[in-house]
């Protein structure tokens, strides 16, 4: 895929265009850029940078009233090395946020999803469900990421389940990373991928995927800069939790066949549970409320989830699970006003 060549030729052609007279030359450069991307379409079909360029060209042509028909120009010489630092060439194609900002003139949008406790799912669309989902279920399944959670009953005879295993696959991206698999299980939260590595491999952009151990055996953060994504995996008590901040473009990169994703659609209706504890719990509801209020002073869905989990399981460590999910949301949510959800 030679999208980098198209990008650099476009930058070279427009770098010195200034003022009101630039219009015709700018449209010529955009048409040349579009022609270049069409020539690389077959080999670049699965490339995030290619699709970003195609959409960016369309937007720029509309904004500048450029017609799709018209003259194109041969590639201009690339700027000399001292100036190249200001062009797209110098931007690492595996730095999604910088590349997006350069192409679109604005930072990318982000979405947040989390799965913790029972499990409770906060979707990319800020819906909130409590699920029974026993066995293995996909949280994400798109062109760049696959995340699967495996859940088992929180206690014998209980309908409530907790996540005991997480599998995260970072799919191969030609310029940036080899495919990497991260797997966490109860009492085994490694600070490395399955192959023992701590980054994306030997490719030029390998460092754009990295693992950081925030708290040994309790909290791991995985940064995937090449797709503008950060993931947090935690263990609190006898359950694992998952939180993600993903670029909108990445979160939406899936087909109709990839329709079962708890982060996108939430739990199927048949798997949803009420968060109102019924019957005799393992801890009295008022005791659970007092414990949860210490960690979660706002009585939102995180607080409700905490009460449900403590009553159902009898494990007071679930207060830490809800607190961790709230902390991740505070860091990952693009809109701070959406932090608390009330149902």
JSON list of C-alpha atoms in Angstrom, two decimals, residues 88-251:
[
{"chain": "A", "resi": 88, "resn": "UNK", "atom": "CA", "xyz": [2.86, 14.95, 6.52]},
{"chain": "A", "resi": 89, "resn": "UNK", "atom": "CA", "xyz": [5.92, 12.83, 5.71]},
{"chain": "A", "resi": 90, "resn": "UNK", "atom": "CA", "xyz": [7.36, 13.66, 9.10]},
{"chain": "A", "resi": 91, "resn": "UNK", "atom": "CA", "xyz": [4.18, 12.55, 10.86]},
{"chain": "A", "resi": 92, "resn": "UNK", "atom": "CA", "xyz": [4.33, 8.94, 11.89]},
{"chain": "A", "resi": 93, "resn": "UNK", "atom": "CA", "xyz": [1.55, 7.12, 10.02]},
{"chain": "A", "resi": 94, "resn": "UNK", "atom": "CA", "xyz": [1.22, 5.04, 13.20]},
{"chain": "A", "resi": 95, "resn": "UNK", "atom": "CA", "xyz": [0.24, 8.07, 15.29]},
{"chain": "A", "resi": 96, "resn": "UNK", "atom": "CA", "xyz": [-3.49, 8.18, 14.60]},
{"chain": "A", "resi": 97, "resn": "UNK", "atom": "CA", "xyz": [-4.31, 11.37, 16.49]},
{"chain": "A", "resi": 98, "resn": "UNK", "atom": "CA", "xyz": [-1.57, 13.47, 14.87]},
{"chain": "A", "resi": 99, "resn": "UNK", "atom": "CA", "xyz": [-2.36, 12.12, 11.40]},
{"chain": "A", "resi": 100, "resn": "UNK", "atom": "CA", "xyz": [-6.09, 12.81, 11.85]},
{"chain": "A", "resi": 101, "resn": "UNK", "atom": "CA", "xyz": [-5.43, 16.34, 13.09]},
{"chain": "A", "resi": 102, "resn": "UNK", "atom": "CA", "xyz": [-3.18, 17.06, 10.12]},
{"chain": "A", "resi": 103, "resn": "UNK", "atom": "CA", "xyz": [-5.69, 15.75, 7.56]},
{"chain": "A", "resi": 104, "resn": "UNK", "atom": "CA", "xyz": [-8.88, 17.19, 9.04]},
{"chain": "A", "resi": 105, "resn": "UNK", "atom": "CA", "xyz": [-7.73, 20.22, 10.98]},
{"chain": "A", "resi": 106, "resn": "UNK", "atom": "CA", "xyz": [-9.39, 18.95, 14.15]},
{"chain": "A", "resi": 107, "resn": "UNK", "atom": "CA", "xyz": [-8.75, 16.16, 16.65]},
{"chain": "A", "resi": 108, "resn": "UNK", "atom": "CA", "xyz": [-10.64, 12.87, 16.18]},
{"chain": "A", "resi": 109, "resn": "UNK", "atom": "CA", "xyz": [-13.77, 11.99, 18.14]},
{"chain": "A", "resi": 110, "resn": "UNK", "atom": "CA", "xyz": [-13.65, 9.22, 20.72]},
{"chain": "A", "resi": 111, "resn": "UNK", "atom": "CA", "xyz": [-16.06, 6.73, 22.31]},
{"chain": "A", "resi": 112, "resn": "UNK", "atom": "CA", "xyz": [-15.95, 4.84, 25.60]},
{"chain": "A", "resi": 113, "resn": "UNK", "atom": "CA", "xyz": [-17.13, 1.35, 26.58]},
{"chain": "A", "resi": 114, "resn": "UNK", "atom": "CA", "xyz": [-16.71, -0.61, 29.81]},
{"chain": "A", "resi": 115, "resn": "UNK", "atom": "CA", "xyz": [-17.54, -4.04, 31.23]},
{"chain": "A", "resi": 116, "resn": "UNK", "atom": "CA", "xyz": [-17.16, -4.64, 34.97]},
{"chain": "A", "resi": 117, "resn": "UNK", "atom": "CA", "xyz": [-18.70, -6.47, 37.90]},
{"chain": "A", "resi": 118, "resn": "UNK", "atom": "CA", "xyz": [-21.69, -8.68, 37.16]},
{"chain": "A", "resi": 119, "resn": "UNK", "atom": "CA", "xyz": [-20.89, -7.82, 34.22]},
{"chain": "A", "resi": 120, "resn": "UNK", "atom": "CA", "xyz": [-22.39, -4.40, 33.70]},
{"chain": "A", "resi": 121, "resn": "UNK", "atom": "CA", "xyz": [-21.91, -2.98, 30.22]},
{"chain": "A", "resi": 122, "resn": "UNK", "atom": "CA", "xyz": [-21.60, 0.70, 29.36]},
{"chain": "A", "resi": 123, "resn": "UNK", "atom": "CA", "xyz": [-21.86, 0.83, 25.55]},
{"chain": "A", "resi": 124, "resn": "UNK", "atom": "CA", "xyz": [-20.27, 3.27, 23.12]},
{"chain": "A", "resi": 125, "resn": "UNK", "atom": "CA", "xyz": [-23.68, 4.97, 22.99]},
{"chain": "A", "resi": 126, "resn": "UNK", "atom": "CA", "xyz": [-23.90, 5.40, 26.81]},
{"chain": "A", "resi": 127, "resn": "UNK", "atom": "CA", "xyz": [-26.54, 2.71, 27.25]},
{"chain": "A", "resi": 128, "resn": "UNK", "atom": "CA", "xyz": [-26.10, 0.73, 30.47]},
{"chain": "A", "resi": 129, "resn": "UNK", "atom": "CA", "xyz": [-27.07, -2.94, 30.91]},
{"chain": "A", "resi": 130, "resn": "UNK", "atom": "CA", "xyz": [-26.55, -5.60, 33.53]},
{"chain": "A", "resi": 131, "resn": "UNK", "atom": "CA", "xyz": [-26.09, -8.98, 31.85]},
{"chain": "A", "resi": 132, "resn": "UNK", "atom": "CA", "xyz": [-26.07, -12.67, 32.70]},
{"chain": "A", "resi": 133, "resn": "UNK", "atom": "CA", "xyz": [-24.05, -13.64, 29.54]},
{"chain": "A", "resi": 134, "resn": "UNK", "atom": "CA", "xyz": [-22.54, -16.90, 30.79]},
{"chain": "A", "resi": 135, "resn": "UNK", "atom": "CA", "xyz": [-19.72, -18.28, 28.60]},
{"chain": "A", "resi": 136, "resn": "UNK", "atom": "CA", "xyz": [-17.78, -16.33, 25.97]},
{"chain": "A", "resi": 137, "resn": "UNK", "atom": "CA", "xyz": [-19.19, -13.16, 24.37]},
{"chain": "A", "resi": 138, "resn": "UNK", "atom": "CA", "xyz": [-17.56, -10.55, 22.07]},
{"chain": "A", "resi": 139, "resn": "UNK", "atom": "CA", "xyz": [-17.26, -7.06, 23.50]},
{"chain": "A", "resi": 140, "resn": "UNK", "atom": "CA", "xyz": [-15.72, -5.81, 20.23]},
{"chain": "A", "resi": 141, "resn": "UNK", "atom": "CA", "xyz": [-15.33, -7.31, 16.77]},
{"chain": "A", "resi": 142, "resn": "UNK", "atom": "CA", "xyz": [-14.18, -4.84, 14.12]},
{"chain": "A", "resi": 143, "resn": "UNK", "atom": "CA", "xyz": [-11.48, -4.40, 11.49]},
{"chain": "A", "resi": 144, "resn": "UNK", "atom": "CA", "xyz": [-8.82, -3.54, 14.06]},
{"chain": "A", "resi": 145, "resn": "UNK", "atom": "CA", "xyz": [-9.77, -5.19, 17.36]},
{"chain": "A", "resi": 146, "resn": "UNK", "atom": "CA", "xyz": [-11.40, -8.31, 18.70]},
{"chain": "A", "resi": 147, "resn": "UNK", "atom": "CA", "xyz": [-12.20, -8.47, 22.42]},
{"chain": "A", "resi": 148, "resn": "UNK", "atom": "CA", "xyz": [-13.89, -11.45, 24.05]},
{"chain": "A", "resi": 149, "resn": "UNK", "atom": "CA", "xyz": [-15.02, -11.79, 27.66]},
{"chain": "A", "resi": 150, "resn": "UNK", "atom": "CA", "xyz": [-15.65, -15.14, 29.32]},
{"chain": "A", "resi": 151, "resn": "UNK", "atom": "CA", "xyz": [-18.05, -15.09, 32.29]},
{"chain": "A", "resi": 152, "resn": "UNK", "atom": "CA", "xyz": [-19.13, -17.60, 34.94]},
{"chain": "A", "resi": 153, "resn": "UNK", "atom": "CA", "xyz": [-21.72, -17.47, 37.77]},
{"chain": "A", "resi": 154, "resn": "UNK", "atom": "CA", "xyz": [-20.68, -15.18, 40.60]},
{"chain": "A", "resi": 155, "resn": "UNK", "atom": "CA", "xyz": [-21.84, -17.82, 43.10]},
{"chain": "A", "resi": 156, "resn": "UNK", "atom": "CA", "xyz": [-23.34, -21.30, 42.90]},
{"chain": "A", "resi": 157, "resn": "UNK", "atom": "CA", "xyz": [-26.96, -21.16, 41.81]},
{"chain": "A", "resi": 158, "resn": "UNK", "atom": "CA", "xyz": [-26.79, -17.45, 40.93]},
{"chain": "A", "resi": 159, "resn": "UNK", "atom": "CA", "xyz": [-28.02, -15.94, 37.66]},
{"chain": "A", "resi": 160, "resn": "UNK", "atom": "CA", "xyz": [-25.40, -13.19, 38.00]},
{"chain": "A", "resi": 161, "resn": "UNK", "atom": "CA", "xyz": [-22.06, -13.77, 36.26]},
{"chain": "A", "resi": 162, "resn": "UNK", "atom": "CA", "xyz": [-18.60, -12.18, 36.44]},
{"chain": "A", "resi": 163, "resn": "UNK", "atom": "CA", "xyz": [-15.81, -11.94, 33.88]},
{"chain": "A", "resi": 164, "resn": "UNK", "atom": "CA", "xyz": [-13.04, -14.42, 34.60]},
{"chain": "A", "resi": 165, "resn": "UNK", "atom": "CA", "xyz": [-11.09, -14.18, 31.32]},
{"chain": "A", "resi": 166, "resn": "UNK", "atom": "CA", "xyz": [-10.42, -11.48, 28.70]},
{"chain": "A", "resi": 167, "resn": "UNK", "atom": "CA", "xyz": [-8.87, -12.03, 25.28]},
{"chain": "A", "resi": 168, "resn": "UNK", "atom": "CA", "xyz": [-7.85, -8.98, 23.23]},
{"chain": "A", "resi": 169, "resn": "UNK", "atom": "CA", "xyz": [-6.57, -9.32, 19.66]},
{"chain": "A", "resi": 170, "resn": "UNK", "atom": "CA", "xyz": [-4.88, -6.37, 17.96]},
{"chain": "A", "resi": 171, "resn": "UNK", "atom": "CA", "xyz": [-5.17, -7.23, 14.30]},
{"chain": "A", "resi": 172, "resn": "UNK", "atom": "CA", "xyz": [-2.25, -7.00, 11.92]},
{"chain": "A", "resi": 173, "resn": "UNK", "atom": "CA", "xyz": [-1.67, -3.49, 10.47]},
{"chain": "A", "resi": 174, "resn": "UNK", "atom": "CA", "xyz": [0.93, -3.53, 7.73]},
{"chain": "A", "resi": 175, "resn": "UNK", "atom": "CA", "xyz": [3.02, -0.44, 8.47]},
{"chain": "A", "resi": 176, "resn": "UNK", "atom": "CA", "xyz": [2.59, -0.51, 12.23]},
{"chain": "A", "resi": 177, "resn": "UNK", "atom": "CA", "xyz": [2.20, -3.78, 14.10]},
{"chain": "A", "resi": 178, "resn": "UNK", "atom": "CA", "xyz": [2.20, -7.55, 13.86]},
{"chain": "A", "resi": 179, "resn": "UNK", "atom": "CA", "xyz": [-0.96, -9.19, 15.18]},
{"chain": "A", "resi": 180, "resn": "UNK", "atom": "CA", "xyz": [-0.75, -9.28, 18.96]},
{"chain": "A", "resi": 181, "resn": "UNK", "atom": "CA", "xyz": [-2.85, -11.19, 21.47]},
{"chain": "A", "resi": 182, "resn": "UNK", "atom": "CA", "xyz": [-3.32, -10.16, 25.10]},
{"chain": "A", "resi": 183, "resn": "UNK", "atom": "CA", "xyz": [-4.96, -12.55, 27.54]},
{"chain": "A", "resi": 184, "resn": "UNK", "atom": "CA", "xyz": [-5.87, -11.97, 31.17]},
{"chain": "A", "resi": 185, "resn": "UNK", "atom": "CA", "xyz": [-7.36, -14.45, 33.65]},
{"chain": "A", "resi": 186, "resn": "UNK", "atom": "CA", "xyz": [-8.18, -14.23, 37.33]},
{"chain": "A", "resi": 187, "resn": "UNK", "atom": "CA", "xyz": [-4.93, -13.86, 39.29]},
{"chain": "A", "resi": 188, "resn": "UNK", "atom": "CA", "xyz": [-2.97, -13.61, 36.04]},
{"chain": "A", "resi": 189, "resn": "UNK", "atom": "CA", "xyz": [-2.87, -10.07, 34.67]},
{"chain": "A", "resi": 190, "resn": "UNK", "atom": "CA", "xyz": [0.36, -10.11, 32.63]},
{"chain": "A", "resi": 191, "resn": "UNK", "atom": "CA", "xyz": [2.21, -6.96, 31.57]},
{"chain": "A", "resi": 192, "resn": "UNK", "atom": "CA", "xyz": [3.04, -8.55, 28.19]},
{"chain": "A", "resi": 193, "resn": "UNK", "atom": "CA", "xyz": [1.35, -10.03, 25.14]},
{"chain": "A", "resi": 194, "resn": "UNK", "atom": "CA", "xyz": [1.01, -13.80, 24.76]},
{"chain": "A", "resi": 195, "resn": "UNK", "atom": "CA", "xyz": [4.29, -14.03, 22.85]},
{"chain": "A", "resi": 196, "resn": "UNK", "atom": "CA", "xyz": [6.14, -12.31, 25.71]},
{"chain": "A", "resi": 197, "resn": "UNK", "atom": "CA", "xyz": [6.58, -8.98, 23.89]},
{"chain": "A", "resi": 198, "resn": "UNK", "atom": "CA", "xyz": [5.59, -5.60, 25.31]},
{"chain": "A", "resi": 199, "resn": "UNK", "atom": "CA", "xyz": [5.12, -3.72, 22.02]},
{"chain": "A", "resi": 200, "resn": "UNK", "atom": "CA", "xyz": [3.84, -4.15, 18.46]},
{"chain": "A", "resi": 201, "resn": "UNK", "atom": "CA", "xyz": [6.89, -5.95, 17.12]},
{"chain": "A", "resi": 202, "resn": "UNK", "atom": "CA", "xyz": [9.74, -5.19, 14.73]},
{"chain": "A", "resi": 203, "resn": "UNK", "atom": "CA", "xyz": [7.81, -3.11, 12.20]},
{"chain": "A", "resi": 204, "resn": "UNK", "atom": "CA", "xyz": [8.62, 0.62, 11.91]},
{"chain": "A", "resi": 205, "resn": "UNK", "atom": "CA", "xyz": [5.58, 1.53, 14.02]},
{"chain": "A", "resi": 206, "resn": "UNK", "atom": "CA", "xyz": [6.00, -1.24, 16.58]},
{"chain": "A", "resi": 207, "resn": "UNK", "atom": "CA", "xyz": [6.28, 1.22, 19.47]},
{"chain": "A", "resi": 208, "resn": "UNK", "atom": "CA", "xyz": [2.79, 2.54, 18.66]},
{"chain": "A", "resi": 209, "resn": "UNK", "atom": "CA", "xyz": [1.41, -0.45, 20.62]},
{"chain": "A", "resi": 210, "resn": "UNK", "atom": "CA", "xyz": [2.62, -0.80, 24.20]},
{"chain": "A", "resi": 211, "resn": "UNK", "atom": "CA", "xyz": [1.70, -2.24, 27.60]},
{"chain": "A", "resi": 212, "resn": "UNK", "atom": "CA", "xyz": [2.07, -0.34, 30.85]},
{"chain": "A", "resi": 213, "resn": "UNK", "atom": "CA", "xyz": [1.64, -2.02, 34.25]},
{"chain": "A", "resi": 214, "resn": "UNK", "atom": "CA", "xyz": [-0.19, 0.50, 36.45]},
{"chain": "A", "resi": 215, "resn": "UNK", "atom": "CA", "xyz": [-0.47, -1.79, 39.49]},
{"chain": "A", "resi": 216, "resn": "UNK", "atom": "CA", "xyz": [1.17, -5.24, 39.47]},
{"chain": "A", "resi": 217, "resn": "UNK", "atom": "CA", "xyz": [-1.43, -7.96, 39.11]},
{"chain": "A", "resi": 218, "resn": "UNK", "atom": "CA", "xyz": [-4.29, -5.43, 39.41]},
{"chain": "A", "resi": 219, "resn": "UNK", "atom": "CA", "xyz": [-4.24, -2.85, 36.61]},
{"chain": "A", "resi": 220, "resn": "UNK", "atom": "CA", "xyz": [-2.73, -2.95, 33.11]},
{"chain": "A", "resi": 221, "resn": "UNK", "atom": "CA", "xyz": [-3.04, -0.26, 30.43]},
{"chain": "A", "resi": 222, "resn": "UNK", "atom": "CA", "xyz": [-2.56, -0.99, 26.72]},
{"chain": "A", "resi": 223, "resn": "UNK", "atom": "CA", "xyz": [-1.96, 1.95, 24.40]},
{"chain": "A", "resi": 224, "resn": "UNK", "atom": "CA", "xyz": [-2.58, 1.49, 20.68]},
{"chain": "A", "resi": 225, "resn": "UNK", "atom": "CA", "xyz": [-1.57, 4.90, 19.29]},
{"chain": "A", "resi": 226, "resn": "UNK", "atom": "CA", "xyz": [-1.77, 3.65, 15.68]},
{"chain": "A", "resi": 227, "resn": "UNK", "atom": "CA", "xyz": [-5.59, 3.40, 16.05]},
{"chain": "A", "resi": 228, "resn": "UNK", "atom": "CA", "xyz": [-6.07, 6.13, 18.68]},
{"chain": "A", "resi": 229, "resn": "UNK", "atom": "CA", "xyz": [-7.15, 3.61, 21.32]},
{"chain": "A", "resi": 230, "resn": "UNK", "atom": "CA", "xyz": [-6.37, 2.98, 25.00]},
{"chain": "A", "resi": 231, "resn": "UNK", "atom": "CA", "xyz": [-7.55, -0.07, 26.97]},
{"chain": "A", "resi": 232, "resn": "UNK", "atom": "CA", "xyz": [-7.53, -0.66, 30.73]},
{"chain": "A", "resi": 233, "resn": "UNK", "atom": "CA", "xyz": [-7.80, -4.16, 32.23]},
{"chain": "A", "resi": 234, "resn": "UNK", "atom": "CA", "xyz": [-8.28, -4.52, 35.99]},
{"chain": "A", "resi": 235, "resn": "UNK", "atom": "CA", "xyz": [-8.84, -7.21, 38.59]},
{"chain": "A", "resi": 236, "resn": "UNK", "atom": "CA", "xyz": [-10.82, -6.42, 41.75]},
{"chain": "A", "resi": 237, "resn": "UNK", "atom": "CA", "xyz": [-11.67, -9.36, 43.97]},
{"chain": "A", "resi": 238, "resn": "UNK", "atom": "CA", "xyz": [-12.71, -12.36, 41.86]},
{"chain": "A", "resi": 239, "resn": "UNK", "atom": "CA", "xyz": [-13.58, -10.51, 38.64]},
{"chain": "A", "resi": 240, "resn": "UNK", "atom": "CA", "xyz": [-11.91, -8.78, 35.71]},
{"chain": "A", "resi": 241, "resn": "UNK", "atom": "CA", "xyz": [-13.01, -5.49, 34.18]},
{"chain": "A", "resi": 242, "resn": "UNK", "atom": "CA", "xyz": [-12.42, -3.91, 30.77]},
{"chain": "A", "resi": 243, "resn": "UNK", "atom": "CA", "xyz": [-12.52, -0.25, 29.70]},
{"chain": "A", "resi": 244, "resn": "UNK", "atom": "CA", "xyz": [-11.70, 1.29, 26.34]},
{"chain": "A", "resi": 245, "resn": "UNK", "atom": "CA", "xyz": [-11.34, 4.72, 24.77]},
{"chain": "A", "resi": 246, "resn": "UNK", "atom": "CA", "xyz": [-11.49, 4.21, 21.01]},
{"chain": "A", "resi": 247, "resn": "UNK", "atom": "CA", "xyz": [-11.41, 6.59, 18.06]},
{"chain": "A", "resi": 248, "resn": "UNK", "atom": "CA", "xyz": [-14.91, 6.82, 16.54]},
{"chain": "A", "resi": 249, "resn": "UNK", "atom": "CA", "xyz": [-13.61, 5.72, 13.15]},
{"chain": "A", "resi": 250, "resn": "UNK", "atom": "CA", "xyz": [-12.13, 2.57, 14.70]},
{"chain": "A", "resi": 251, "resn": "UNK", "atom": "CA", "xyz": [-15.20, 1.75, 16.82]}
]
